[in-house]
PDB file of C-alpha atoms in Angstrom:
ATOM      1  CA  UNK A   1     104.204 183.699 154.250  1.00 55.00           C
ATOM      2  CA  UNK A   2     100.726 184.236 153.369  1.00 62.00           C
ATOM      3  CA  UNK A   3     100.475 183.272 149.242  1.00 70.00           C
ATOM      4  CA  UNK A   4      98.127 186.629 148.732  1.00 72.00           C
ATOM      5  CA  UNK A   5     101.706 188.759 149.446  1.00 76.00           C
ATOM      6  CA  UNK A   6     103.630 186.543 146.481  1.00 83.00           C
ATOM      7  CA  UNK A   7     102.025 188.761 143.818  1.00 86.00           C
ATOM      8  CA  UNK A   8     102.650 192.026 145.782  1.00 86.00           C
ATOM      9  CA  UNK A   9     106.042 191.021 146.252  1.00 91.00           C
ATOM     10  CA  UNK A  10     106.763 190.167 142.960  1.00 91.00           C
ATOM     11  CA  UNK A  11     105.214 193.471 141.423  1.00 93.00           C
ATOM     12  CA  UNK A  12     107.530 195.477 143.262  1.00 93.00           C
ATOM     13  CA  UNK A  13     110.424 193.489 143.036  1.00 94.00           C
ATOM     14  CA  UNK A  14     110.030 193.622 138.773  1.00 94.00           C
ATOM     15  CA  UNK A  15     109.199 197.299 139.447  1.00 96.00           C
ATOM     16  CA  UNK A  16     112.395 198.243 141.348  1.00 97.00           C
ATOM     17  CA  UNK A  17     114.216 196.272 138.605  1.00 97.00           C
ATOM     18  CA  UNK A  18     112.882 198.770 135.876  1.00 97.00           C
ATOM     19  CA  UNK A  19     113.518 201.611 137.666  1.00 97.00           C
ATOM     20  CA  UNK A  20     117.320 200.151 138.101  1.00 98.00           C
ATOM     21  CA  UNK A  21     117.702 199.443 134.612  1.00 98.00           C
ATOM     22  CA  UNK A  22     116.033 202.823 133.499  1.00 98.00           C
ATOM     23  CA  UNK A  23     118.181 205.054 135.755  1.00 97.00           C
ATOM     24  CA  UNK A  24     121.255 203.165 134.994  1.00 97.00           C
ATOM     25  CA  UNK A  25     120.357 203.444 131.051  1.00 97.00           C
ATOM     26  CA  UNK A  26     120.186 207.392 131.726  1.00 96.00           C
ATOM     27  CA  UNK A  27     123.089 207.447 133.855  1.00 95.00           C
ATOM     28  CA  UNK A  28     125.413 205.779 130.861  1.00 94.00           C
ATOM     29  CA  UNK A  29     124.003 207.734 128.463  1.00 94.00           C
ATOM     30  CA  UNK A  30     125.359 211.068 130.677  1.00 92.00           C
ATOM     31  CA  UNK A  31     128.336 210.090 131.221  1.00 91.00           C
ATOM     32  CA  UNK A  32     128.798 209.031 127.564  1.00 92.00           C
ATOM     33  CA  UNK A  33     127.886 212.545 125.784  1.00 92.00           C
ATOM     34  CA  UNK A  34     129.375 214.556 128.657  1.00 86.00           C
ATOM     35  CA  UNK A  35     131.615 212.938 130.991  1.00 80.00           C
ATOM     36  CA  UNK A  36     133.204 214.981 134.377  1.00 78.00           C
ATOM     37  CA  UNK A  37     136.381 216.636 133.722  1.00 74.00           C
ATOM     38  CA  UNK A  38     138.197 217.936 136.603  1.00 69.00           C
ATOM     39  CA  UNK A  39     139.898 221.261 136.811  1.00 65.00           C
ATOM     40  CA  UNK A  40     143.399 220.010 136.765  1.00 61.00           C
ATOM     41  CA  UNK A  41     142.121 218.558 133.012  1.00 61.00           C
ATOM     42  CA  UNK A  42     142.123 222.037 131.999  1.00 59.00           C
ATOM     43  CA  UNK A  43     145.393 222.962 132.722  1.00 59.00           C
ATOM     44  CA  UNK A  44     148.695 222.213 130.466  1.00 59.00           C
ATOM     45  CA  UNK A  45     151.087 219.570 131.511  1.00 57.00           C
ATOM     46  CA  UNK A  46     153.403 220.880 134.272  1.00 58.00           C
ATOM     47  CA  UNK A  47     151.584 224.840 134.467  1.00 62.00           C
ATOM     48  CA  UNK A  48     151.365 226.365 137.501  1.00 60.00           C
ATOM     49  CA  UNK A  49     148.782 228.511 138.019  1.00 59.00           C
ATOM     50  CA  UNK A  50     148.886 231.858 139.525  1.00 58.00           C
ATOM     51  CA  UNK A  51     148.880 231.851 143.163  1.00 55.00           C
ATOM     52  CA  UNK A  52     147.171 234.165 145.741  1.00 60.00           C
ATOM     53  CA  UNK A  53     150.456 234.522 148.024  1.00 63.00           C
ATOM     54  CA  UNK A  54     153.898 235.036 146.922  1.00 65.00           C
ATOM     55  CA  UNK A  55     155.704 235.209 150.257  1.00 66.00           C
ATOM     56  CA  UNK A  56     156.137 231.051 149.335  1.00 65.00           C
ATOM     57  CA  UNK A  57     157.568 231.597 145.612  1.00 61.00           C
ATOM     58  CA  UNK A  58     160.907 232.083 144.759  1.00 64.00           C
ATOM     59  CA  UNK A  59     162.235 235.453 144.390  1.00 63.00           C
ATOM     60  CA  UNK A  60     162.449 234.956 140.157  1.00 63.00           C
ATOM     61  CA  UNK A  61     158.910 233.969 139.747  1.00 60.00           C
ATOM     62  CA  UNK A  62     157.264 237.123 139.728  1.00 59.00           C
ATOM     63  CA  UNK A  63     155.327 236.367 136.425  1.00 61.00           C
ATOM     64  CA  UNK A  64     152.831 233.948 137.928  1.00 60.00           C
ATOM     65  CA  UNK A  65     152.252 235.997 140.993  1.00 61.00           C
ATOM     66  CA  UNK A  66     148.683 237.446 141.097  1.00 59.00           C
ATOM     67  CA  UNK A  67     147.644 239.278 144.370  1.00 56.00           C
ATOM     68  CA  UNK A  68     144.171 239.744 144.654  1.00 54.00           C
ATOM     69  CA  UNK A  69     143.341 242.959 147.013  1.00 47.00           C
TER      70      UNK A  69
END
């Protein structure tokens, strides 16, 4: 290896480095102040929510049938 391309190599090496560190820095700081929640985070503890078809729910559960049309 030719000792011109050690400098080259080493520029882009510390470069790619920063860039790591920088996008990982913004990356934390996302998912600190506003972390993913999923949509099953939004519901209560053992809801159901309203399905589309009621042909599958038992004859008594009328109250969380919704049929869109």
């Amino acid at each position: 290896m030719a000792t011109a391309l050690l400098p080259a190599l080493w520029r882009n090496l510390v470069l790619f480095a920063l860039a790591f560190a920088a996008a990982s820095l913004a990356f934390g700081a996302v998912m600190l102040t506003a972390p993913p929640t999923s949509v099953a985070a939004g519901l209560e503890a053992g809801a159901i929510p309203p399905v589309g078809n009621c042909e599958f729910l038992p004859a008594d559960d009328n109250n969380r049938c919704v049929v869109y049309r």
